[in-house]
Amino acid sequence: MILFHRLALLAIAGLVPLPAAAHIHLHPDRAQPGQVLDIGLIVGHGCAGAATTGLRVAIPEGLEAAVPVPKDGWQVSAAEGEVGWQGGSLPDGTKASFTLRATVAAGAPGAIAIPVIQICGDRETRWIGTAADADSPAPVLTVQPAR
């Protein structure tokens, strides 16, 4: 019990890292209409401790001609409205980027939520929430007006 309190105090003081909120992040996370973009889907953890073994991305309205960029050790797939990577293994706690190449549509909305399903063996995490307080929010690409 004393150890727990000491760790809690150290965490509050910032001396012991606490687990970060688990999300899929985009890099870059901003674009302009008409821009051809390599969007990195950055994964930094598995599913409840299990290694990531696949990623599926639903291509939202606002992104056109989307294709997965090959990644060493992974097979890519593309079907109408969806792309994916499978067959690899990304250990829990290891960060990696999966690249989606797409064109931002001329009339794209100001924010494009990109639904992602992270597969970890027989488990999955559905990063599809669109509300600001969603437990598993979809990563968002912010579309800025052309300059």
C-alpha positions as a printed NumPy array, in Angstrom:
array([[  0.   ,   0.   ,   0.   ],
       [  2.817,   2.416,   0.835],
       [  4.53 ,   1.57 ,  -2.477],
       [  1.319,   2.399,  -4.363],
       [  1.075,   5.79 ,  -2.641],
       [  4.732,   6.564,  -3.387],
       [  4.307,   5.631,  -7.049],
       [  1.162,   7.744,  -7.21 ],
       [  3.014,  10.74 ,  -5.766],
       [  5.922,  10.238,  -8.183],
       [  3.503,   9.985, -11.099],
       [  1.783,  13.199, -10.036],
       [  5.188,  14.871,  -9.854],
       [  5.901,  13.604, -13.388],
       [  8.787,  11.377, -12.342],
       [  7.145,   8.074, -13.287],
       [  5.374,   7.949, -16.641],
       [  1.72 ,   7.024, -16.65 ],
       [  0.176,   5.169, -19.582],
       [ -0.77 ,   7.611, -22.313],
       [ -4.234,   7.689, -23.747],
       [ -4.247,   5.039, -26.435],
       [ -4.979,   6.413, -29.899],
       [ -3.985,   6.095, -33.516],
       [ -2.402,   9.383, -34.6  ],
       [ -1.912,  10.873, -38.063],
       [  1.203,  12.48 , -39.462],
       [  0.698,  14.894, -41.004],
       [ -2.649,  15.71 , -39.455],
       [ -3.373,  18.729, -41.698],
       [ -3.859,  19.042, -45.447],
       [ -5.303,  21.256, -48.168],
       [ -7.93 ,  20.384, -50.785],
       [ -6.361,  18.768, -53.865],
       [ -3.198,  17.795, -52.007],
       [ -1.707,  14.343, -52.626],
       [ -0.637,  13.173, -49.216],
       [  1.228,  10.295, -47.57 ],
       [ -0.657,   9.982, -44.288],
       [  1.156,   8.057, -41.571],
       [ -1.19 ,   6.132, -39.286],
       [  0.944,   5.929, -36.166],
       [  0.314,   2.966, -33.88 ],
       [  2.028,   3.   , -30.498],
       [  0.539,   0.013, -28.688],
       [ -1.269,  -3.247, -29.158],
       [ -4.717,  -4.305, -27.956],
       [ -4.715,  -4.852, -24.19 ],
       [ -1.122,  -6.089, -24.282],
       [ -1.36 ,  -8.16 , -27.47 ],
       [  0.786,  -7.435, -30.549],
       [ -0.796,  -5.646, -33.51 ],
       [ -1.181,  -8.095, -36.411],
       [ -3.287,  -6.03 , -38.799],
       [ -4.798,  -2.657, -39.544],
       [ -7.9  ,  -1.93 , -41.642],
       [ -8.815,   1.579, -42.727],
       [-12.215,   2.621, -44.062],
       [-11.67 ,   5.313, -46.696],
       [-13.917,   8.226, -45.765],
       [-15.599,  10.739, -48.015],
       [-13.097,  13.505, -48.664],
       [-10.192,  11.184, -49.529],
       [ -9.767,   9.946, -53.107],
       [ -7.534,   7.391, -54.866],
       [ -6.422,   5.973, -51.512],
       [ -3.88 ,   3.142, -51.548],
       [ -1.825,   1.483, -48.814],
       [  1.94 ,   1.967, -49.099],
       [  3.806,  -1.35 , -48.711],
       [  5.502,  -1.93 , -45.344],
       [  8.309,  -4.455, -44.807],
       [  6.994,  -7.644, -43.205],
       [  3.334,  -6.859, -43.935],
       [  0.991,  -7.667, -46.825],
       [ -1.215,  -4.872, -48.135],
       [ -4.772,  -5.155, -49.369],
       [ -7.118,  -2.757, -51.103],
       [-10.806,  -3.124, -51.84 ],
       [-13.55 ,  -0.631, -52.618],
       [-13.648,   1.751, -49.665],
       [-11.044,  -0.046, -47.527],
       [ -7.299,  -0.672, -47.344],
       [ -5.274,  -2.749, -44.935],
       [ -2.033,  -4.248, -43.728],
       [ -1.868,  -7.778, -42.318],
       [  0.49 , -10.644, -41.623],
       [  3.065,  -8.746, -39.597],
       [  3.54 ,  -8.395, -35.875],
       [  4.097,  -5.144, -34.007],
       [  4.799,  -5.859, -30.318],
       [  2.708,  -4.016, -27.742],
       [  4.387,  -0.752, -26.79 ],
       [  6.294,  -0.491, -30.08 ],
       [  5.547,   2.502, -32.303],
       [  5.242,   2.166, -36.089],
       [  3.695,   4.072, -38.965],
       [  1.477,   2.582, -41.679],
       [  1.255,   4.906, -44.69 ],
       [ -1.904,   5.661, -46.639],
       [ -1.424,   7.625, -49.89 ],
       [ -4.495,   9.635, -50.898],
       [ -5.677,  12.826, -52.545],
       [ -7.721,  15.247, -50.462],
       [-10.913,  15.972, -52.427],
       [-11.522,  19.504, -53.693],
       [-14.715,  19.779, -51.644],
       [-13.414,  17.958, -48.562],
       [-14.988,  18.921, -45.244],
       [-12.955,  20.776, -42.599],
       [-12.332,  17.577, -40.66 ],
       [-12.098,  14.053, -42.05 ],
       [-12.414,  11.242, -39.494],
       [-10.501,   8.171, -40.712],
       [-11.957,   5.   , -39.132],
       [ -9.291,   2.414, -38.26 ],
       [ -9.649,  -1.129, -36.934],
       [ -6.529,  -2.36 , -35.153],
       [ -6.288,  -6.16 , -35.148],
       [ -4.305,  -8.018, -32.496],
       [ -4.669, -11.748, -33.16 ],
       [ -8.24 , -12.58 , -32.137],
       [ -8.843,  -9.143, -30.594],
       [ -9.492,  -5.797, -32.19 ],
       [ -9.834,  -2.169, -31.225],
       [-12.204,  -0.107, -33.332],
       [-10.878,   3.47 , -33.594],
       [-14.113,   4.782, -35.078],
       [-15.594,   7.188, -32.511],
       [-16.441,  10.651, -33.798],
       [-17.548,  12.363, -30.584],
       [-14.92 ,  14.433, -28.773],
       [-15.304,  12.249, -25.685],
       [-15.282,   8.88 , -27.493],
       [-13.297,   6.113, -25.785],
       [-11.829,   4.986, -29.122],
       [-11.761,   8.077, -31.355],
       [-11.007,   7.89 , -35.055],
       [ -7.935,   9.893, -36.055],
       [ -8.863,  13.166, -37.756],
       [ -7.274,  14.911, -40.739],
       [ -7.913,  18.664, -40.604],
       [ -8.469,  20.184, -44.043],
       [ -7.368,  23.808, -44.253],
       [ -8.423,  26.2  , -47.014],
       [ -6.084,  26.351, -50.003],
       [ -3.732,  29.316, -49.953]])
